[in-house]
Coordinates of N, CA and C in Angstrom, one line a residue:
M1 N 2.8 74.5 -25.5 CA 3.4 74.7 -24.2 C 3.6 76.1 -23.8
E2 N 3.3 76.5 -22.7 CA 3.6 78.1 -22.2 C 5.1 78.2 -22.3
W3 N 5.4 79.5 -22.6 CA 6.7 79.9 -22.7 C 7.7 79.7 -21.5
Y4 N 7.1 79.8 -20.1 CA 7.8 79.7 -18.9 C 8.1 78.2 -18.6
M5 N 7.4 77.2 -19.3 CA 7.7 75.9 -19.0 C 9.0 75.4 -19.7
Q6 N 9.4 76.3 -20.8 CA 10.6 75.9 -21.5 C 11.9 76.6 -20.9
L7 N 11.8 77.5 -20.0 CA 12.8 78.2 -19.5 C 14.0 77.4 -18.9
D8 N 13.7 76.4 -18.1 CA 14.6 75.7 -17.3 C 15.7 75.2 -18.5
N9 N 15.2 74.5 -19.4 CA 16.1 73.8 -20.5 C 16.9 74.8 -21.2
K10 N 16.1 76.0 -21.4 CA 16.7 77.0 -22.4 C 17.9 77.7 -21.6
I11 N 17.7 78.0 -20.5 CA 18.7 78.7 -19.6 C 19.9 77.8 -19.3
F12 N 19.5 76.5 -18.9 CA 20.6 75.5 -18.6 C 21.5 75.2 -19.8
T13 N 20.9 75.2 -21.0 CA 21.6 74.8 -22.3 C 22.5 76.0 -22.6
I14 N 22.1 77.2 -22.5 CA 22.8 78.3 -22.7 C 24.1 78.4 -21.8
F15 N 23.7 78.2 -20.5 CA 24.8 78.3 -19.5 C 25.9 77.1 -19.6
K16 N 25.4 75.9 -19.9 CA 26.3 74.7 -20.1 C 27.2 74.9 -21.4
T17 N 26.6 75.5 -22.3 CA 27.3 75.6 -23.7 C 28.4 76.6 -23.3
K18 N 28.1 77.9 -22.7 CA 29.2 78.7 -22.5 C 30.1 78.4 -21.5
L19 N 29.8 77.7 -20.4 CA 30.7 77.2 -19.5 C 31.7 76.2 -20.0
N20 N 31.2 75.3 -20.9 CA 32.1 74.3 -21.5 C 33.0 75.1 -22.3
K21 N 32.5 76.0 -23.1 CA 33.5 76.6 -24.1 C 34.6 77.5 -23.4
A22 N 34.2 78.1 -22.3 CA 35.1 78.8 -21.6 C 36.1 78.0 -20.7
L23 N 35.8 76.9 -20.3 CA 36.7 76.2 -19.3 C 37.1 74.7 -19.9
K24 N 36.5 74.3 -21.0 CA 36.8 72.8 -21.3 C 38.5 72.7 -21.5
S25 N 39.2 73.5 -22.0 CA 40.6 73.4 -22.1 C 41.3 73.3 -20.9
K26 N 40.8 74.0 -19.9 CA 41.4 74.0 -18.7 C 41.1 72.7 -17.7
Y27 N 39.7 72.4 -17.9 CA 39.2 71.4 -17.1 C 38.5 70.4 -18.0
S28 N 39.2 69.5 -18.6 CA 38.7 68.6 -19.4 C 37.7 67.6 -18.9
D29 N 37.6 67.5 -17.6 CA 36.7 66.5 -16.9 C 35.6 67.3 -16.2
L30 N 35.3 68.6 -16.8 CA 34.2 69.5 -16.2 C 32.9 68.7 -16.4
Y31 N 32.2 68.5 -15.2 CA 30.9 67.9 -15.1 C 29.9 69.0 -14.8
I32 N 28.8 69.2 -15.7 CA 27.9 70.2 -15.5 C 26.5 69.4 -15.6
T33 N 25.7 69.7 -14.6 CA 24.4 69.0 -14.5 C 23.3 69.8 -14.0
D34 N 22.1 69.5 -14.3 CA 21.0 70.1 -13.7 C 20.2 69.2 -12.9
T35 N 20.7 68.0 -12.6 CA 20.0 66.9 -11.8 C 20.8 66.6 -10.7
D36 N 20.1 66.3 -9.5 CA 20.9 66.0 -8.3 C 21.1 64.5 -8.2
L37 N 20.6 63.8 -9.2 CA 20.8 62.3 -9.2 C 22.0 61.9 -9.7
N38 N 22.8 61.1 -8.9 CA 24.2 60.8 -9.4 C 24.3 59.3 -9.4
T39 N 24.4 58.7 -10.7 CA 24.5 57.2 -10.7 C 25.8 56.8 -11.0
T40 N 26.8 57.8 -11.1 CA 28.4 57.2 -11.3 C 29.1 57.9 -10.1
Q41 N 30.3 57.5 -10.3 CA 31.3 58.1 -9.3 C 31.5 59.6 -9.4
A42 N 31.8 60.2 -8.4 CA 31.9 61.7 -8.4 C 32.9 62.2 -9.3
L43 N 32.6 63.1 -10.0 CA 33.4 63.8 -11.1 C 33.8 65.2 -10.5
F44 N 35.0 65.5 -10.7 CA 35.4 66.9 -10.3 C 36.2 67.7 -11.3
P45 N 36.0 68.9 -11.6 CA 35.0 69.8 -10.8 C 33.7 69.4 -11.3
T46 N 32.7 69.6 -10.5 CA 31.3 69.5 -11.0 C 30.5 70.8 -10.6
V47 N 29.6 71.1 -11.6 CA 28.9 72.3 -11.4 C 27.3 71.8 -11.5
Y48 N 26.5 72.1 -10.4 CA 25.2 71.8 -10.2 C 24.4 72.9 -10.4
F49 N 23.5 73.0 -11.5 CA 22.7 74.0 -11.7 C 21.3 73.8 -11.4
H50 N 20.9 74.3 -10.2 CA 19.6 74.0 -9.6 C 18.6 75.2 -9.9
V51 N 17.5 74.9 -10.5 CA 16.4 76.1 -10.6 C 15.5 76.0 -9.4
M52 N 15.4 77.1 -8.8 CA 14.5 77.3 -7.6 C 13.1 77.6 -8.0
S53 N 12.2 77.6 -7.1 CA 10.9 78.0 -7.4 C 10.7 79.3 -7.9
G54 N 10.1 79.6 -9.1 CA 9.9 80.9 -9.5 C 8.7 81.5 -9.0
L55 N 8.7 82.8 -9.2 CA 7.6 83.8 -8.6 C 7.0 84.5 -9.8
E56 N 5.7 84.4 -9.9 CA 5.0 85.2 -11.1 C 4.9 86.7 -10.6
V57 N 5.5 87.6 -11.6 CA 5.5 89.0 -11.4 C 4.8 89.6 -12.6
G58 N 4.4 90.9 -12.4 CA 3.8 91.6 -13.7 C 2.5 91.2 -13.9
E59 N 1.6 90.9 -13.0 CA 0.3 90.2 -13.4 C -0.6 91.5 -13.9
D60 N -1.4 91.3 -14.8 CA -2.4 92.3 -15.4 C -3.7 92.1 -14.7
L61 N -4.6 92.9 -15.0 CA -5.9 92.9 -14.3 C -6.8 91.6 -14.7
D62 N -6.6 91.2 -16.0 CA -7.4 90.0 -16.5 C -6.7 88.7 -15.9
G63 N -5.5 88.6 -15.6 CA -4.9 87.4 -15.1 C -5.0 86.2 -16.0
G64 N -5.1 86.5 -17.4 CA -5.3 85.4 -18.4 C -3.9 84.7 -18.7
G65 N -2.7 85.3 -18.3 CA -1.5 84.6 -18.7 C -0.4 85.0 -17.8
V66 N 0.7 84.3 -17.9 CA 1.9 84.7 -17.1 C 2.6 85.6 -18.0
N67 N 2.9 86.9 -17.4 CA 3.6 87.9 -18.1 C 5.2 87.9 -17.8
A68 N 5.4 87.6 -16.6 CA 6.8 87.5 -16.2 C 7.1 86.8 -15.0
I69 N 8.4 86.2 -14.7 CA 8.6 85.4 -13.7 C 10.1 85.9 -13.0
L70 N 10.0 86.0 -11.6 CA 11.1 86.2 -11.1 C 12.0 84.8 -10.9
Y71 N 13.0 84.6 -11.7 CA 13.6 83.3 -11.8 C 14.9 83.4 -10.9
T72 N 15.0 82.3 -10.0 CA 16.2 82.1 -9.2 C 16.8 80.9 -9.5
I73 N 18.1 80.8 -9.5 CA 19.0 79.7 -9.9 C 20.0 79.5 -8.7
Q74 N 20.4 78.4 -8.2 CA 21.4 78.1 -7.3 C 22.5 77.5 -8.0
I75 N 23.6 77.9 -8.0 CA 24.8 77.3 -8.7 C 25.7 76.8 -7.6
E76 N 26.0 75.4 -7.6 CA 27.0 74.7 -6.7 C 28.1 74.3 -7.5
V77 N 29.3 74.6 -7.1 CA 30.6 74.1 -7.7 C 31.4 73.3 -6.7
S78 N 31.7 72.0 -7.0 CA 32.5 71.2 -6.0 C 33.8 70.7 -6.8
A79 N 34.9 70.6 -5.9 CA 36.1 70.3 -6.7 C 37.1 69.7 -5.5
K80 N 38.2 69.2 -5.9 CA 39.1 68.7 -4.9 C 40.2 69.7 -4.5
Q81 N 40.1 70.8 -5.2 CA 41.2 72.0 -5.0 C 40.1 73.4 -4.9
Q82 N 40.6 74.0 -3.8 CA 39.9 75.3 -3.6 C 40.1 76.2 -4.8
A83 N 41.1 76.3 -5.4 CA 41.4 77.2 -6.5 C 40.6 76.9 -7.7
D84 N 40.3 75.5 -7.9 CA 39.4 75.1 -9.0 C 38.1 75.6 -8.9
V85 N 37.5 75.5 -7.5 CA 36.2 75.9 -7.2 C 36.0 77.4 -7.6
K86 N 37.1 78.2 -7.1 CA 36.9 79.7 -7.3 C 37.0 80.0 -8.8
N87 N 37.9 79.3 -9.7 CA 37.9 79.6 -10.9 C 36.7 79.2 -11.8
V88 N 36.1 78.1 -11.4 CA 34.9 77.7 -12.1 C 33.7 78.5 -11.7
M89 N 33.6 78.9 -10.4 CA 32.4 79.7 -9.9 C 32.6 81.2 -10.6
S90 N 33.7 81.6 -10.6 CA 33.9 83.0 -11.2 C 33.4 82.9 -12.7
E91 N 33.8 82.0 -13.5 CA 33.2 81.9 -14.8 C 31.7 81.6 -14.9
A92 N 31.3 80.8 -13.9 CA 29.9 80.7 -14.0 C 29.1 82.0 -13.6
I93 N 29.6 82.7 -12.7 CA 28.9 84.0 -12.4 C 29.0 85.0 -13.6
S94 N 30.2 85.0 -14.2 CA 30.3 85.9 -15.3 C 29.4 85.6 -16.4
I95 N 29.1 84.2 -16.6 CA 28.1 83.8 -17.6 C 26.7 84.2 -17.1
M96 N 26.4 84.1 -16.0 CA 25.0 84.4 -15.7 C 24.8 86.1 -15.6
K97 N 25.9 86.7 -15.3 CA 25.9 88.2 -15.4 C 25.7 88.7 -16.8
S98 N 26.3 87.9 -17.8 CA 26.1 88.2 -19.2 C 24.8 88.0 -19.6
M99 N 24.0 87.1 -18.9 CA 22.6 86.9 -19.2 C 21.7 87.8 -18.4
H100 N 22.2 88.8 -17.8 CA 21.6 89.9 -16.9 C 20.8 89.3 -15.6
F101 N 21.5 88.4 -15.1 CA 21.1 87.8 -13.8 C 21.9 88.9 -12.7
S102 N 21.1 89.0 -11.5 CA 21.7 89.7 -10.5 C 22.2 88.5 -9.4
I103 N 23.1 89.0 -8.4 CA 23.5 87.9 -7.5 C 23.1 88.4 -6.1
P104 N 21.9 88.0 -5.7 CA 21.5 88.3 -4.3 C 22.1 87.6 -3.3
S105 N 22.9 86.4 -3.6 CA 23.6 85.7 -2.7 C 25.0 85.5 -3.2
M106 N 26.1 86.1 -2.8 CA 27.4 86.0 -3.2 C 27.9 84.5 -2.8
P107 N 28.9 83.9 -3.6 CA 29.3 82.6 -3.4 C 29.7 82.5 -1.9
E108 N 29.3 81.3 -1.4 CA 29.6 81.0 -0.1 C 30.5 79.7 -0.1
F109 N 31.6 79.6 0.7 CA 32.4 78.4 0.7 C 32.0 77.5 1.7
L110 N 32.1 76.2 1.5 CA 31.8 75.2 2.3 C 33.0 74.1 2.2
N111 N 33.2 73.4 3.1 CA 34.2 72.4 3.1 C 33.9 71.2 3.8
V112 N 33.7 70.0 3.0 CA 33.3 68.8 3.7 C 34.5 67.7 3.3
G113 N 35.2 67.4 4.2 CA 36.2 66.3 3.9 C 37.2 67.0 3.1
N114 N 37.6 66.2 2.0 CA 38.6 66.7 1.0 C 37.8 67.3 -0.2
V115 N 36.6 67.7 -0.1 CA 35.8 68.2 -1.3 C 35.4 69.8 -0.9
Y116 N 36.1 70.7 -1.8 CA 35.5 72.1 -1.5 C 34.4 72.4 -2.3
R117 N 33.5 73.3 -1.8 CA 32.3 73.6 -2.4 C 32.0 75.0 -2.3
Q118 N 31.3 75.6 -3.4 CA 30.9 77.0 -3.2 C 29.5 77.1 -3.8
V119 N 28.7 77.9 -3.2 CA 27.2 77.9 -3.5 C 26.9 79.4 -3.8
A120 N 26.2 79.7 -4.9 CA 25.7 81.1 -5.2 C 24.3 81.0 -5.6
R121 N 23.6 82.1 -5.6 CA 22.4 82.3 -6.2 C 22.3 83.5 -7.0
V122 N 21.6 83.4 -8.2 CA 21.3 84.4 -9.0 C 20.0 84.5 -9.4
R123 N 19.6 85.7 -9.7 CA 18.1 85.8 -10.1 C 17.9 87.0 -11.1
R124 N 16.7 86.7 -11.8 CA 16.4 87.8 -12.8 C 14.9 87.7 -13.1
T125 N 14.3 88.9 -13.5 CA 12.9 88.8 -13.8 C 12.9 88.6 -15.4
I126 N 12.2 87.5 -15.8 CA 12.2 87.3 -17.2 C 10.8 87.4 -17.8
G127 N 10.7 88.2 -18.7 CA 9.2 88.4 -19.4 C 9.0 87.6 -20.4
A128 N 7.7 87.5 -20.9 CA 7.3 86.5 -21.9 C 8.0 86.9 -23.2
N129 N 8.4 88.0 -23.4 CA 9.0 88.4 -24.7 C 10.5 88.7 -24.7
D130 N 11.1 88.4 -23.5 CA 12.5 88.7 -23.3 C 13.4 87.6 -24.1
T131 N 14.6 88.2 -24.6 CA 15.6 87.4 -25.1 C 16.7 87.0 -24.1
L132 N 17.1 85.7 -24.2 CA 18.2 85.5 -23.3 C 19.6 85.4 -24.0

C-alpha cells in the first residue's frame, strides 16, 4: 500500500491519543471521531476530525510516484458550553501545531440552538519520508 493511503489513520491516531491524554481528566466524556456517521445519542464535547481532499505537490519529471501531499484537515468541536468548545479547540490546535500544521482558517464560532460549535482548518505538506 502506498505511504499516502495510510496518512488518514496515522494522523488521526496521533491526534486522538494526544487529545485524550491532554483532556481526559477534565472531560471524561470527550468523544473524538473521524466519521460523520452517528448511530448514538449526541455526546459532548465532541471533536470531529475531517480529512479534506489532498493535493499532490513536489512532482518530479518522471511522475512515477507521489512525493508529497498538501494535507488539509477540518476540526469541528461541539459542546453545550462555549467555554468547553474554546478549551477543547485550543488543545486540538496546539496538538496540530506540534505536528507542524499551519492554520489557514482560524477557529470560527457557530451557534445552533443549545449547541456551541467551532470549526478550524489546518494544513501541512507531508513528504513520503516525513516523520509525524
